[in-house]
C-alpha positions as YAML, in Angstrom:
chain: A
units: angstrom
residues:
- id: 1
  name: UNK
  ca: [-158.25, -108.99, -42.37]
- id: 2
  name: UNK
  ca: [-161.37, -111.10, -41.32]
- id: 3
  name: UNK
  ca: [-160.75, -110.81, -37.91]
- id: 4
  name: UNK
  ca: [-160.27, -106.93, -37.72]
- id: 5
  name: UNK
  ca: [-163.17, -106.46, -40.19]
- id: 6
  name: UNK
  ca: [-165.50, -108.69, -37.71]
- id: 7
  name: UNK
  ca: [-163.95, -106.84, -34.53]
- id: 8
  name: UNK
  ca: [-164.11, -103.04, -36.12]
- id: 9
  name: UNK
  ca: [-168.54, -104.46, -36.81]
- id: 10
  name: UNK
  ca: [-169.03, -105.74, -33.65]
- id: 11
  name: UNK
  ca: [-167.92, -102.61, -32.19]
- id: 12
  name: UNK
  ca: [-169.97, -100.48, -33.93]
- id: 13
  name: UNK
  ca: [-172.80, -102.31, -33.08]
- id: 14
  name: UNK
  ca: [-172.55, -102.55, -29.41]
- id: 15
  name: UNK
  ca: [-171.97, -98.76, -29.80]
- id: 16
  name: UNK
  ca: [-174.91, -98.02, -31.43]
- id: 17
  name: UNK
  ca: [-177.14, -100.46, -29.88]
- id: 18
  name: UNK
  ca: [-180.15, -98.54, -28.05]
- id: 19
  name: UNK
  ca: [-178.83, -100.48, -24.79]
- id: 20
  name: UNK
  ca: [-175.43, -98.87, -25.16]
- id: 21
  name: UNK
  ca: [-177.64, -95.84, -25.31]
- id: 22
  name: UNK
  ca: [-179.24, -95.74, -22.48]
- id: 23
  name: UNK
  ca: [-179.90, -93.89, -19.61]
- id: 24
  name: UNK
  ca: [-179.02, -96.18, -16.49]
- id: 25
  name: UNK
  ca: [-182.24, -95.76, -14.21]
- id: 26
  name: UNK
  ca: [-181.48, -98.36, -11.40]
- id: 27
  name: UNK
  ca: [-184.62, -100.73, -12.50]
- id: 28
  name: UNK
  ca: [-184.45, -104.44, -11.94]
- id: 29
  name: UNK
  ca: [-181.31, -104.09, -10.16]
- id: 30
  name: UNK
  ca: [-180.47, -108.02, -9.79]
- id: 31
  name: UNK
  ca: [-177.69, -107.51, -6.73]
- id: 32
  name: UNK
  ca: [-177.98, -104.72, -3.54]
- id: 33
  name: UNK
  ca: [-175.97, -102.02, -5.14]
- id: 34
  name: UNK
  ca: [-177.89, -102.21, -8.26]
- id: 35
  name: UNK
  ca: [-175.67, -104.74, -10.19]
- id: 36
  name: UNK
  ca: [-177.61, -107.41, -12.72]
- id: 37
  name: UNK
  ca: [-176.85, -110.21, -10.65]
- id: 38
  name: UNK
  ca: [-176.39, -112.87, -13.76]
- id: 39
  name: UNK
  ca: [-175.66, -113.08, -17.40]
- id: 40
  name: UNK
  ca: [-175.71, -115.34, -20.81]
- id: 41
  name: UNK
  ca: [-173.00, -115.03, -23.22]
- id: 42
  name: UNK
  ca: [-172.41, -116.41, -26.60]
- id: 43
  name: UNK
  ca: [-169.16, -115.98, -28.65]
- id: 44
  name: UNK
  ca: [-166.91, -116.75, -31.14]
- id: 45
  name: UNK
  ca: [-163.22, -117.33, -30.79]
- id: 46
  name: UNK
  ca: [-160.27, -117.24, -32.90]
- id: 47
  name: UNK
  ca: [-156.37, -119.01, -32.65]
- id: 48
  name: UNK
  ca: [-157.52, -121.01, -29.36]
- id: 49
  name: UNK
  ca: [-155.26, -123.34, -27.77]
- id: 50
  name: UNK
  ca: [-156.66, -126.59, -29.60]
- id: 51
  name: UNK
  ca: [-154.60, -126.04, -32.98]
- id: 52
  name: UNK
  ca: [-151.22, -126.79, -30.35]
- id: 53
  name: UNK
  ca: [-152.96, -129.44, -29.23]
- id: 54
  name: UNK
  ca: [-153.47, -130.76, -33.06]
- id: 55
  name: UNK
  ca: [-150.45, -130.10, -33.47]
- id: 56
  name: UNK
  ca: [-148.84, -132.30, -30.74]
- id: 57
  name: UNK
  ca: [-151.15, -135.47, -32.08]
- id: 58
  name: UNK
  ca: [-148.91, -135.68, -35.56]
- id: 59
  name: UNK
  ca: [-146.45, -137.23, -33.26]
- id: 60
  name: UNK
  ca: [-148.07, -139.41, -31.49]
- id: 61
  name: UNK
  ca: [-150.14, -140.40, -34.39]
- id: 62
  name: UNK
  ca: [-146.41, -141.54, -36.18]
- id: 63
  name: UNK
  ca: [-145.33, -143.15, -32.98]
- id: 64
  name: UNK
  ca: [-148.36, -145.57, -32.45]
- id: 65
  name: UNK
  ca: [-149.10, -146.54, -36.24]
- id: 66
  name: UNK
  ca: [-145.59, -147.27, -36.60]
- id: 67
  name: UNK
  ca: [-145.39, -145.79, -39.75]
- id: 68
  name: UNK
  ca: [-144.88, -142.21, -41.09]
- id: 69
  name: UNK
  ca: [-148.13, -140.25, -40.70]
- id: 70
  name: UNK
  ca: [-148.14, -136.56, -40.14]
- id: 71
  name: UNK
  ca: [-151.10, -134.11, -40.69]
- id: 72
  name: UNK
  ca: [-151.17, -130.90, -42.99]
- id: 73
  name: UNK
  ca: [-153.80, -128.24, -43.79]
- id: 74
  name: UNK
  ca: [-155.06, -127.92, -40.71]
- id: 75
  name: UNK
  ca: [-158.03, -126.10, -39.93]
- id: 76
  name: UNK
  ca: [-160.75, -124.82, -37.81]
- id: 77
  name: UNK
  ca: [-164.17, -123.46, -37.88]
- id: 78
  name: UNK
  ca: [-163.03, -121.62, -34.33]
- id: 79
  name: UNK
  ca: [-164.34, -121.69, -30.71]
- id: 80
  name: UNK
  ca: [-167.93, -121.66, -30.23]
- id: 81
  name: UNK
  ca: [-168.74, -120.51, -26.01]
- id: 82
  name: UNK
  ca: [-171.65, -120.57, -24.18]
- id: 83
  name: UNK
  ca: [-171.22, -119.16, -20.88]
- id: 84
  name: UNK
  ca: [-173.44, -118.35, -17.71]
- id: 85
  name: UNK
  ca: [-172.45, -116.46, -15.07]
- id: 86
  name: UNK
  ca: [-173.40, -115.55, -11.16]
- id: 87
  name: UNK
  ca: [-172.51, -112.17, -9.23]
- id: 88
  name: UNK
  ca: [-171.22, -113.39, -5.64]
- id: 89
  name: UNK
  ca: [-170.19, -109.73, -4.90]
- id: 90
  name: UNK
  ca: [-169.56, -106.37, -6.25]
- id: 91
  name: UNK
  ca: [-166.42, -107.32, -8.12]
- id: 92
  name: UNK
  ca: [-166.46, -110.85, -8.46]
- id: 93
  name: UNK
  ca: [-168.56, -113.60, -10.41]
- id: 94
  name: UNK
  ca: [-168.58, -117.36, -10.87]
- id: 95
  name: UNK
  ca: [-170.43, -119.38, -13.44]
- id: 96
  name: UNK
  ca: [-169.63, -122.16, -16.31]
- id: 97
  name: UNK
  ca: [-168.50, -122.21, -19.73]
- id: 98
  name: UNK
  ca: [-168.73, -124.91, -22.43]
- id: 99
  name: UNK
  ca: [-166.94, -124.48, -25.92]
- id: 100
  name: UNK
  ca: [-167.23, -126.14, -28.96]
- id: 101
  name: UNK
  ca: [-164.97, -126.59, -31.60]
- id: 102
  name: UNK
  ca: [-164.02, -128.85, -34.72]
- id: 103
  name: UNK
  ca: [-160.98, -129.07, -36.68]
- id: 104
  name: UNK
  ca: [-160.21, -130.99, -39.99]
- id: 105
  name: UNK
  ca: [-156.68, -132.16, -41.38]
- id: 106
  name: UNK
  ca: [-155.11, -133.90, -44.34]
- id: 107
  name: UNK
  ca: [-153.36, -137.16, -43.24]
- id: 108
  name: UNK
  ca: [-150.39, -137.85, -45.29]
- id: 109
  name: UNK
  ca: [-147.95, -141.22, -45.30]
- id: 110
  name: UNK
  ca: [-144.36, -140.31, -46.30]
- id: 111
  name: UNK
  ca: [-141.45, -143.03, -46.92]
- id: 112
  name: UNK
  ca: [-138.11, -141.14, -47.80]
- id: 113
  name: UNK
  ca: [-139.23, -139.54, -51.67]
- id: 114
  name: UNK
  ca: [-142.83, -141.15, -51.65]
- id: 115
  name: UNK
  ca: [-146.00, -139.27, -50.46]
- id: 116
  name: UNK
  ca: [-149.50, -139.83, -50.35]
- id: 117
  name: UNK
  ca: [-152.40, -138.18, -48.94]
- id: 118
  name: UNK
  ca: [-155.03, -141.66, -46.77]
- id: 119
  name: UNK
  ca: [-157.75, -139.63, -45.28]
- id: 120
  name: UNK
  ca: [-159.06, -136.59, -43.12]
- id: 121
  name: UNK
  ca: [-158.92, -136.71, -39.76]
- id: 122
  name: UNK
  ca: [-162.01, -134.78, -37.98]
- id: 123
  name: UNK
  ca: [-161.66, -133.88, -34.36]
- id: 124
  name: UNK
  ca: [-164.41, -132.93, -32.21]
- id: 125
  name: UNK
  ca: [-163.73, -130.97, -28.69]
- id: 126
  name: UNK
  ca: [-165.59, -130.13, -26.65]
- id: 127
  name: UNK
  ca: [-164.60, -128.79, -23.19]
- id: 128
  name: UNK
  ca: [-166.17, -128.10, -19.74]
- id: 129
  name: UNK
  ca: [-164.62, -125.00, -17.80]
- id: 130
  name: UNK
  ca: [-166.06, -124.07, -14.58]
- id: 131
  name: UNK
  ca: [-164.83, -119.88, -14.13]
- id: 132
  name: UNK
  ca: [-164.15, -116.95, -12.07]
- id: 133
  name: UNK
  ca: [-164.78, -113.53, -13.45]
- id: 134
  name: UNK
  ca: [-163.05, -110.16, -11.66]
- id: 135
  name: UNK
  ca: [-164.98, -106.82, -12.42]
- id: 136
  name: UNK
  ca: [-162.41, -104.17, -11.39]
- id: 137
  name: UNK
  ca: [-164.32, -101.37, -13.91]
- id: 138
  name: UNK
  ca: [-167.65, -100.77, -14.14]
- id: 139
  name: UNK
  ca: [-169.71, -98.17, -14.88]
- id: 140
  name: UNK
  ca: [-173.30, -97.70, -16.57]
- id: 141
  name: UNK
  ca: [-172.46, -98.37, -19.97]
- id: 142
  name: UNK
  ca: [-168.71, -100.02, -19.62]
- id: 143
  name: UNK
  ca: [-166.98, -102.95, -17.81]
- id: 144
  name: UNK
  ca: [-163.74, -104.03, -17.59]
- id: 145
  name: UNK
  ca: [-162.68, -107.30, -16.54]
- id: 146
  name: UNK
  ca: [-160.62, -110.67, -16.09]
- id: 147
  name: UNK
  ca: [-161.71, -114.36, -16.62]
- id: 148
  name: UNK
  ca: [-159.98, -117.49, -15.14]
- id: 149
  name: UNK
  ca: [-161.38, -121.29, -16.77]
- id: 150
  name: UNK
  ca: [-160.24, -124.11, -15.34]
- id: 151
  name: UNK
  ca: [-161.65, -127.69, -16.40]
- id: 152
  name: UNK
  ca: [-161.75, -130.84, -18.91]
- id: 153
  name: UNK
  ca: [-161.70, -130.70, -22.68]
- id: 154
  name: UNK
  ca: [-163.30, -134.22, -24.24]
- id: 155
  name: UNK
  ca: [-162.22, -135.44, -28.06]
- id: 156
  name: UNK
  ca: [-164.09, -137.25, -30.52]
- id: 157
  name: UNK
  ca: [-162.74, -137.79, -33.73]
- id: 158
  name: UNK
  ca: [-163.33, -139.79, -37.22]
- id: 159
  name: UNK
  ca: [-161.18, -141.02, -39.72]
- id: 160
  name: UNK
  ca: [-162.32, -140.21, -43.79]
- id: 161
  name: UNK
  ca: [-159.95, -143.32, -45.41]
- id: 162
  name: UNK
  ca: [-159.51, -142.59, -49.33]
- id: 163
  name: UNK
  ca: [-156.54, -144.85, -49.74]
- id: 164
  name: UNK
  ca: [-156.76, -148.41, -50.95]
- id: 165
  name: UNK
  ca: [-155.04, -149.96, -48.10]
- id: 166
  name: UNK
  ca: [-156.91, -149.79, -44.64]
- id: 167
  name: UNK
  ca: [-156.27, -146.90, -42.65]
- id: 168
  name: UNK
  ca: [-157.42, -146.36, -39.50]
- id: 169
  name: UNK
  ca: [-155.86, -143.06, -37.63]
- id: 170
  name: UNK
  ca: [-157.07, -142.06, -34.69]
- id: 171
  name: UNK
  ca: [-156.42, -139.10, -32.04]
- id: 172
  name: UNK
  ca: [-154.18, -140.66, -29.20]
- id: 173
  name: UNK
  ca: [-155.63, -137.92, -26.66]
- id: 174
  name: UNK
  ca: [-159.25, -138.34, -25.30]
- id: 175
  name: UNK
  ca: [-159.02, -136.01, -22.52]
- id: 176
  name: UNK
  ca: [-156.93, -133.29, -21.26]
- id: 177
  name: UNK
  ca: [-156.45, -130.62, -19.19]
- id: 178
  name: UNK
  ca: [-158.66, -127.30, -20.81]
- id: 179
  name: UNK
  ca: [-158.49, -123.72, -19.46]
- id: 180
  name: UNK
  ca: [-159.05, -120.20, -20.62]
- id: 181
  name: UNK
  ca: [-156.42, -117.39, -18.72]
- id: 182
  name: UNK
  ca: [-158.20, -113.81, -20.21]
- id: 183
  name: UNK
  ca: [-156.17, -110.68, -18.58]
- id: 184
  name: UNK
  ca: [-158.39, -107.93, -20.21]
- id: 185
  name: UNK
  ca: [-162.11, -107.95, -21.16]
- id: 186
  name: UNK
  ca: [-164.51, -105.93, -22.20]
- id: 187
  name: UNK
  ca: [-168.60, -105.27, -22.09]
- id: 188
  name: UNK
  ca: [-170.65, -102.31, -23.58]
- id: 189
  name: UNK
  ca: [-173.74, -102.21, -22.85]
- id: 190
  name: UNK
  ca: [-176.88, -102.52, -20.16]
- id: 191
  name: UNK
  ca: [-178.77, -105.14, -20.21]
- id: 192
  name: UNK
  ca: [-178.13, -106.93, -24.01]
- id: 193
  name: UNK
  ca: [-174.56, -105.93, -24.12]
- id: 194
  name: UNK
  ca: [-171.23, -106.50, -26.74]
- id: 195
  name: UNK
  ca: [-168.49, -108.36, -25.06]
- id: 196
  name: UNK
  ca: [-164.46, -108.40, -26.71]
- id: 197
  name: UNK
  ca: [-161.93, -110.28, -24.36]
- id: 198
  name: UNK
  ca: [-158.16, -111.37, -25.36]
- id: 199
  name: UNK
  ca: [-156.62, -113.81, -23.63]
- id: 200
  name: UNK
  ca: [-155.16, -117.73, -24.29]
- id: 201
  name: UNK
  ca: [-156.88, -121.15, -24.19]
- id: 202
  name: UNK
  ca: [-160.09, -122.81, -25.32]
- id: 203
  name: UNK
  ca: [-162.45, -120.02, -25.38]
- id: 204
  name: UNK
  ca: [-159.41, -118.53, -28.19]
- id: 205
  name: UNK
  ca: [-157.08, -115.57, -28.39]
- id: 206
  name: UNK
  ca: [-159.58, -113.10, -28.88]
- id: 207
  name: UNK
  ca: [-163.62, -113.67, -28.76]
- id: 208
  name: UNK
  ca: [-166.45, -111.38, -29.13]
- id: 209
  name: UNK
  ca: [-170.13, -111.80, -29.42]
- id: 210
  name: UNK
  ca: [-173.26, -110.58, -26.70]
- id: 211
  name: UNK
  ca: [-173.95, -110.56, -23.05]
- id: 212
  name: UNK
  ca: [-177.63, -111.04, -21.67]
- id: 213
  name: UNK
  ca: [-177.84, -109.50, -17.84]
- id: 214
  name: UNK
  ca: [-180.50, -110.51, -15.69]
...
Protein backbone atom coordinates (compact mmCIF):
# COMPACT_ATOMS: atom_id res chain seq x y z
CA UNK A 1 0.00 0.00 0.00
CA UNK A 2 3.06 2.36 0.58
CA UNK A 3 4.34 1.94 -2.62
CA UNK A 4 1.07 2.66 -4.66
CA UNK A 5 0.20 5.50 -2.24
CA UNK A 6 3.86 7.11 -2.98
CA UNK A 7 3.49 6.27 -6.86
CA UNK A 8 -0.43 7.54 -7.20
CA UNK A 9 1.54 11.30 -5.20
CA UNK A 10 4.28 11.47 -7.28
CA UNK A 11 2.10 11.39 -10.18
CA UNK A 12 -0.01 13.95 -9.30
CA UNK A 13 2.65 16.11 -8.72
CA UNK A 14 4.58 15.89 -11.85
CA UNK A 15 1.08 16.48 -13.35
CA UNK A 16 0.41 19.46 -11.77
CA UNK A 17 3.76 20.88 -11.63
CA UNK A 18 3.81 24.38 -13.60
CA UNK A 19 6.70 22.61 -15.76
CA UNK A 20 4.32 19.85 -16.76
CA UNK A 21 2.27 22.87 -17.65
CA UNK A 22 3.98 24.49 -19.89
CA UNK A 23 4.01 25.75 -23.13
CA UNK A 24 7.22 24.30 -24.96
CA UNK A 25 8.81 27.55 -26.59
CA UNK A 26 12.16 26.11 -27.96
CA UNK A 27 14.39 28.36 -25.38
CA UNK A 28 17.72 27.09 -24.19
CA UNK A 29 17.50 24.24 -26.44
CA UNK A 30 20.76 22.27 -25.09
CA UNK A 31 21.13 19.85 -28.46
CA UNK A 32 20.44 21.05 -32.47
CA UNK A 33 16.90 19.91 -32.66
CA UNK A 34 16.00 21.61 -29.54
CA UNK A 35 16.61 18.67 -27.06
CA UNK A 36 18.09 19.65 -23.30
CA UNK A 37 21.24 18.13 -23.94
CA UNK A 38 21.83 16.82 -20.08
CA UNK A 39 20.04 15.96 -16.94
CA UNK A 40 20.27 15.25 -12.92
CA UNK A 41 18.14 12.70 -11.42
CA UNK A 42 17.49 11.63 -7.93
CA UNK A 43 15.31 8.61 -6.90
CA UNK A 44 14.16 6.18 -4.75
CA UNK A 45 13.88 2.50 -5.41
CA UNK A 46 12.03 -0.34 -4.11
CA UNK A 47 12.65 -4.59 -4.17
CA UNK A 48 16.22 -4.02 -5.93
CA UNK A 49 18.38 -6.84 -6.62
CA UNK A 50 20.54 -6.52 -3.29
CA UNK A 51 17.91 -8.41 -0.95
CA UNK A 52 18.97 -11.79 -3.46
CA UNK A 53 22.17 -10.91 -2.93
CA UNK A 54 21.53 -10.91 1.11
CA UNK A 55 20.02 -13.60 0.65
CA UNK A 56 22.78 -15.74 -0.99
CA UNK A 57 25.35 -14.52 2.03
CA UNK A 58 23.26 -16.80 4.78
CA UNK A 59 25.06 -19.56 3.08
CA UNK A 60 28.16 -18.64 2.81
CA UNK A 61 28.08 -17.03 6.14
CA UNK A 62 27.21 -20.97 7.60
CA UNK A 63 29.85 -22.41 5.37
CA UNK A 64 32.89 -20.25 6.54
CA UNK A 65 32.04 -19.93 10.41
CA UNK A 66 31.58 -23.50 10.47
CA UNK A 67 28.76 -23.32 12.50
CA UNK A 68 24.98 -22.76 11.92
CA UNK A 69 24.35 -19.05 11.23
CA UNK A 70 21.55 -17.92 9.05
CA UNK A 71 19.98 -14.37 8.90
CA UNK A 72 16.19 -13.39 9.43
CA UNK A 73 14.25 -10.10 9.35
CA UNK A 74 15.81 -8.73 6.73
CA UNK A 75 15.42 -5.33 5.71
CA UNK A 76 16.08 -2.30 3.74
CA UNK A 77 15.77 1.37 3.75
CA UNK A 78 15.68 0.93 -0.38
CA UNK A 79 17.84 2.25 -3.28
CA UNK A 80 18.96 5.69 -3.11
CA UNK A 81 20.27 6.91 -7.18
CA UNK A 82 21.95 9.72 -8.26
CA UNK A 83 22.29 9.81 -11.86
CA UNK A 84 23.72 12.25 -14.61
CA UNK A 85 23.19 11.94 -17.95
CA UNK A 86 24.59 13.22 -21.62
CA UNK A 87 22.49 13.44 -25.01
CA UNK A 88 24.94 11.93 -27.79
CA UNK A 89 21.99 12.07 -30.30
CA UNK A 90 18.36 12.46 -30.77
CA UNK A 91 17.45 9.13 -29.24
CA UNK A 92 20.24 8.10 -27.30
CA UNK A 93 22.11 9.21 -23.99
CA UNK A 94 25.02 8.08 -21.86
CA UNK A 95 25.92 9.17 -18.37
CA UNK A 96 26.63 7.50 -14.72
CA UNK A 97 24.71 6.32 -11.91
CA UNK A 98 25.70 5.66 -8.28
CA UNK A 99 23.17 4.00 -5.73
CA UNK A 100 23.14 3.70 -2.27
CA UNK A 101 21.66 1.34 -0.15
CA UNK A 102 21.78 -0.32 3.46
CA UNK A 103 20.24 -3.33 4.75
CA UNK A 104 20.02 -4.73 8.39
CA UNK A 105 19.42 -8.48 9.55
CA UNK A 106 19.03 -10.58 12.66
CA UNK A 107 21.85 -13.20 12.91
CA UNK A 108 20.67 -16.29 14.51
CA UNK A 109 22.86 -19.63 15.65
CA UNK A 110 20.71 -22.81 15.50
CA UNK A 111 21.95 -26.42 16.81
CA UNK A 112 19.09 -29.05 16.14
CA UNK A 113 16.15 -27.59 18.97
CA UNK A 114 18.41 -24.65 20.29
CA UNK A 115 18.22 -21.03 18.92
CA UNK A 116 19.62 -17.86 19.68
CA UNK A 117 19.67 -14.57 18.19
CA UNK A 118 24.30 -13.06 18.34
CA UNK A 119 24.02 -9.81 16.56
CA UNK A 120 22.87 -7.60 13.51
CA UNK A 121 24.58 -7.68 10.61
CA UNK A 122 24.62 -4.11 8.69
CA UNK A 123 25.56 -4.08 5.06
CA UNK A 124 26.51 -1.12 3.21
CA UNK A 125 26.42 -1.09 -0.87
CA UNK A 126 27.20 0.99 -2.72
CA UNK A 127 27.52 0.54 -6.52
CA UNK A 128 29.04 2.32 -9.58
CA UNK A 129 27.01 1.83 -12.96
CA UNK A 130 28.17 3.56 -15.95
CA UNK A 131 24.58 3.67 -18.48
CA UNK A 132 22.98 3.96 -21.75
CA UNK A 133 19.60 5.56 -22.01
CA UNK A 134 17.24 4.98 -25.41
CA UNK A 135 14.56 7.80 -25.96
CA UNK A 136 12.21 6.19 -28.52
CA UNK A 137 9.11 8.78 -27.29
CA UNK A 138 9.35 12.14 -26.80
CA UNK A 139 7.33 14.87 -27.01
CA UNK A 140 7.02 18.38 -25.15
CA UNK A 141 5.69 17.30 -22.01
CA UNK A 142 6.30 13.24 -22.19
CA UNK A 143 9.20 10.75 -22.71
CA UNK A 144 9.39 7.34 -22.96
CA UNK A 145 12.37 5.37 -22.54
CA UNK A 146 14.88 2.39 -21.73
CA UNK A 147 17.97 2.30 -19.39
CA UNK A 148 20.87 -0.26 -19.53
CA UNK A 149 23.60 -0.11 -16.12
CA UNK A 150 26.36 -2.01 -16.26
CA UNK A 151 29.18 -1.78 -13.44
CA UNK A 152 30.61 -2.70 -9.79
CA UNK A 153 28.64 -2.80 -6.58
CA UNK A 154 31.21 -2.37 -3.33
CA UNK A 155 30.09 -3.86 0.38
CA UNK A 156 30.87 -2.70 3.68
CA UNK A 157 29.40 -4.22 6.50
CA UNK A 158 29.50 -4.35 10.56
CA UNK A 159 28.77 -6.83 12.94
CA UNK A 160 26.38 -5.60 16.30
CA UNK A 161 27.59 -8.84 18.75
CA UNK A 162 24.95 -9.13 21.76
CA UNK A 163 25.88 -12.66 22.65
CA UNK A 164 28.32 -13.55 25.38
CA UNK A 165 30.57 -15.59 23.33
CA UNK A 166 32.60 -13.67 20.54
CA UNK A 167 31.00 -13.36 17.37
CA UNK A 168 32.39 -12.02 14.57
CA UNK A 169 30.15 -12.47 11.16
CA UNK A 170 31.07 -10.93 8.34
CA UNK A 171 29.73 -10.59 4.56
CA UNK A 172 31.85 -13.13 2.43
CA UNK A 173 31.18 -10.86 -0.81
CA UNK A 174 33.10 -7.51 -1.19
CA UNK A 175 32.47 -6.95 -4.72
CA UNK A 176 30.30 -8.09 -7.43
CA UNK A 177 28.96 -7.68 -10.54
CA UNK A 178 25.95 -4.62 -10.28
CA UNK A 179 23.58 -3.66 -13.14
CA UNK A 180 20.22 -2.09 -13.66
CA UNK A 181 18.14 -3.70 -17.05
CA UNK A 182 14.87 -0.97 -17.10
CA UNK A 183 12.54 -1.91 -20.31
CA UNK A 184 10.01 1.00 -19.78
CA UNK A 185 10.50 4.52 -18.32
CA UNK A 186 8.91 7.39 -17.94
CA UNK A 187 9.44 11.49 -17.64
CA UNK A 188 6.76 14.29 -17.36
CA UNK A 189 7.82 17.28 -17.52
CA UNK A 190 10.18 20.25 -19.19
CA UNK A 191 12.82 21.26 -17.62
CA UNK A 192 12.29 20.02 -13.60
CA UNK A 193 10.50 16.91 -14.56
CA UNK A 194 8.85 13.50 -12.58
CA UNK A 195 10.54 10.37 -13.65
CA UNK A 196 8.75 6.48 -12.87
CA UNK A 197 10.83 3.56 -14.49
CA UNK A 198 10.30 -0.39 -13.75
CA UNK A 199 12.80 -2.55 -14.39
CA UNK A 200 15.37 -5.15 -12.25
CA UNK A 201 18.71 -4.54 -10.47
CA UNK A 202 20.35 -2.00 -8.19
CA UNK A 203 18.59 1.08 -9.01
CA UNK A 204 15.20 -1.44 -7.77
CA UNK A 205 12.04 -2.76 -9.35
CA UNK A 206 10.38 0.35 -9.64
CA UNK A 207 11.93 4.03 -8.80
CA UNK A 208 10.55 7.41 -9.05
CA UNK A 209 11.68 10.79 -7.99
CA UNK A 210 12.79 14.20 -10.39
CA UNK A 211 14.73 14.96 -13.47
CA UNK A 212 16.74 18.36 -13.82
CA UNK A 213 17.38 19.11 -17.84
CA UNK A 214 19.95 21.40 -18.80
Amino acid sequence: MKIFSFLFLFLVTALLSPSALAVSKGKKAGWKKGYYQNDWQIGYGFKSCIMTVDALADVEMSDVTQSNVVTENRKSIGALTAQFTHRAGQKVSFGLAFTYEQTTEDCIVKIRNYESKVGELTNRYFTATPLLRFNWVEGNLVMFYSKLAVGLTFIGDSFDNIAEEPYDIQSQKQHYFGYQISPVGLVIGRKLCGFIEAGYGSHGLVQAGLTYRF
